[in-house]
Amino acid sequence: SNTASEMIIKNSLLRILKDLVVALNKDSSLVHDVVIPLIPLCCDPKSEYYSLLCEDGLELWSAILKTIDTNAVISTKLLDPALFEMLVNALVNWTEILPLTLTIIRSHFLISFEIFNNDVGMRIFQVLAGYLRTMRDDSVFLTASILDVAIMQDGGQGQGQGEKEKEKAKLYEN
């Protein structure tokens, strides 16, 4: 059918754009205005393309974050709170690609761990805490890596700080 062909083309275009981002590496910011708006188009559960393009959208998102020049100005579109809601959704509903979602979270942490110092960050850690006992080894490794990055980024500043940090610590005591 025509609709199936259109979806195959859209899927292929997403993969080509992901490959372009990877090929451009640190210069991928040249195409951010084109590729970043595709993330919500693919990864928002309210999008008509969600069920068919979410995984490819997550792969594109991951490629963008892996190739971003952290010394340059980070696009505010990548820091949109709506994107982080999509991460929570991906954690809950796309467990078969959990390592990909964890890679995105880790990459965001490398850019700035402070963007998770809110309710969405807390929900992400709550979901991860629920998965810890049943995670595959690759997901456990990525989760540990996320925690390592968070601790390293914090640089000990969290000593004696807010209740949210204490709540996050309690999640991992059990």
Coordinates of C-alpha atoms in Angstrom, one line a residue:
S1 CA 0.0 0.0 0.0
N2 CA 1.0 3.6 -0.5
T3 CA 1.0 4.3 3.3
A4 CA 3.3 1.4 4.0
S5 CA 5.7 2.7 1.3
E6 CA 5.6 6.2 2.8
M7 CA 6.5 4.8 6.2
I8 CA 9.4 2.8 4.7
I9 CA 10.7 6.0 3.1
K10 CA 10.3 8.0 6.3
N11 CA 12.1 5.2 8.2
S12 CA 14.9 5.2 5.6
L13 CA 15.2 9.0 5.7
L14 CA 15.6 8.9 9.5
R15 CA 18.4 6.4 9.2
I16 CA 20.1 8.4 6.6
L17 CA 19.9 11.5 8.8
K18 CA 21.3 9.5 11.7
D19 CA 24.2 8.4 9.5
L20 CA 24.7 12.0 8.4
V21 CA 24.9 13.2 12.0
V22 CA 27.4 10.5 12.8
A23 CA 29.5 11.3 9.7
L24 CA 29.5 15.0 10.5
N25 CA 30.6 14.2 14.1
K26 CA 31.5 17.5 15.9
D27 CA 30.1 19.4 13.0
S28 CA 26.7 17.8 13.3
S29 CA 25.4 21.1 14.7
L30 CA 25.2 22.1 11.1
V31 CA 22.1 19.9 10.7
H32 CA 20.6 20.3 14.2
D33 CA 17.9 22.6 13.0
V34 CA 16.7 19.9 10.7
V35 CA 17.2 16.8 12.9
I36 CA 16.3 17.9 16.4
P37 CA 12.6 18.7 15.5
L38 CA 12.3 15.1 14.3
I39 CA 12.8 13.7 17.8
P40 CA 9.4 14.7 19.1
L41 CA 7.8 13.9 15.8
C42 CA 9.0 10.3 16.2
C43 CA 9.2 9.8 20.0
D44 CA 6.2 11.6 21.3
P45 CA 3.4 9.1 22.1
K46 CA 0.9 11.6 20.7
S47 CA 2.6 11.6 17.3
E48 CA 1.0 9.7 14.5
Y49 CA 4.4 8.3 13.7
Y50 CA 5.3 7.1 17.2
S51 CA 4.6 3.4 16.9
L52 CA 6.6 3.0 13.7
L53 CA 9.4 5.5 14.0
C54 CA 10.1 5.8 17.8
E55 CA 13.1 3.4 17.8
D56 CA 14.7 5.2 14.8
G57 CA 13.9 8.6 16.5
L58 CA 15.7 7.4 19.6
E59 CA 18.7 6.2 17.5
L60 CA 18.8 9.7 15.9
W61 CA 18.6 11.3 19.3
S62 CA 21.4 9.2 20.6
A63 CA 23.6 10.0 17.5
I64 CA 23.0 13.7 18.0
L65 CA 24.0 13.6 21.7
K66 CA 27.1 11.4 21.0
T67 CA 28.4 13.8 18.4
I68 CA 27.6 17.1 20.0
D69 CA 30.5 19.5 20.6
T70 CA 30.2 20.2 24.3
N71 CA 32.5 23.2 23.9
A72 CA 29.9 24.8 21.6
V73 CA 26.5 26.3 22.6
I74 CA 24.1 23.4 23.1
S75 CA 20.8 23.9 21.3
T76 CA 18.0 24.7 23.7
K77 CA 15.8 22.4 21.8
L78 CA 17.8 19.5 23.2
L79 CA 17.1 20.8 26.7
D80 CA 13.3 21.0 26.2
P81 CA 11.5 19.4 29.2
A82 CA 9.1 17.7 26.8
L83 CA 12.0 15.6 25.5
F84 CA 12.8 14.3 29.0
E85 CA 9.1 13.3 29.4
M86 CA 9.6 11.3 26.2
L87 CA 12.7 9.6 27.8
V88 CA 10.5 8.5 30.8
N89 CA 8.0 7.2 28.3
A90 CA 10.7 5.3 26.4
L91 CA 12.0 3.8 29.7
V92 CA 8.5 2.5 30.5
N93 CA 7.2 1.5 27.1
W94 CA 10.3 0.5 25.1
T95 CA 12.1 -1.9 27.4
E96 CA 13.3 -4.0 24.5
I97 CA 15.6 -1.2 23.5
L98 CA 16.4 -0.2 27.1
P99 CA 20.2 0.1 26.4
L100 CA 19.5 2.7 23.7
T101 CA 17.4 4.8 26.1
L102 CA 20.0 4.5 28.8
T103 CA 22.6 5.7 26.3
I104 CA 20.6 8.8 25.6
I105 CA 20.2 9.4 29.4
R106 CA 24.0 8.9 29.9
S107 CA 24.8 11.3 27.0
H108 CA 22.5 14.0 28.5
F109 CA 24.2 13.5 31.9
L110 CA 27.6 14.0 30.2
I111 CA 26.3 17.3 28.8
S112 CA 24.8 18.4 32.1
F113 CA 23.6 16.3 35.0
E114 CA 21.6 19.3 36.3
I115 CA 19.0 18.9 33.7
F116 CA 17.8 15.8 35.6
N117 CA 17.7 17.6 39.0
N118 CA 13.9 17.8 38.8
D119 CA 10.8 15.6 39.0
V120 CA 11.4 14.0 35.6
G121 CA 14.9 13.1 36.7
M122 CA 13.5 11.5 39.8
R123 CA 10.9 9.5 37.8
I124 CA 13.7 8.3 35.6
F125 CA 15.6 7.0 38.6
Q126 CA 12.4 5.5 40.0
V127 CA 11.8 3.5 36.8
L128 CA 15.5 2.4 36.8
A129 CA 15.3 1.3 40.4
G130 CA 12.3 -0.9 39.5
Y131 CA 14.3 -2.5 36.7
L132 CA 17.5 -3.1 38.5
R133 CA 16.9 -6.7 39.6
T134 CA 15.8 -7.8 36.1
M135 CA 18.1 -5.8 33.8
R136 CA 20.4 -7.5 31.4
D137 CA 24.1 -7.0 31.9
D138 CA 24.4 -4.3 29.3
S139 CA 21.6 -2.2 30.9
V140 CA 23.1 -2.7 34.4
F141 CA 26.5 -1.5 33.0
L142 CA 24.9 1.6 31.4
T143 CA 22.9 2.4 34.6
A144 CA 26.1 2.2 36.7
S145 CA 27.8 4.4 34.1
I146 CA 25.0 7.0 34.5
L147 CA 25.5 7.0 38.2
D148 CA 29.2 7.3 37.8
V149 CA 28.8 10.3 35.5
A150 CA 26.3 11.9 37.9
I151 CA 28.7 11.4 40.9
M152 CA 31.7 12.7 38.9
Q153 CA 29.8 15.7 37.5
D154 CA 28.5 16.5 41.0
G155 CA 32.2 16.6 42.2
G156 CA 31.2 16.2 45.9
Q157 CA 28.9 19.2 45.8
G158 CA 26.0 17.1 46.8
Q159 CA 27.2 16.6 50.3
G160 CA 24.6 17.9 52.6
Q161 CA 22.3 19.0 49.8
G162 CA 18.6 18.8 49.2
E163 CA 16.0 16.1 49.8
K164 CA 15.9 15.0 46.2
E165 CA 19.4 13.8 46.3
K166 CA 18.6 11.9 49.5
E167 CA 15.6 10.4 47.8
K168 CA 17.7 9.3 44.8
A169 CA 20.2 7.6 47.2
K170 CA 17.4 5.7 49.0
L171 CA 16.2 4.2 45.7
Y172 CA 19.5 2.3 45.5
E173 CA 19.7 1.2 49.1
N174 CA 17.1 -1.6 48.7

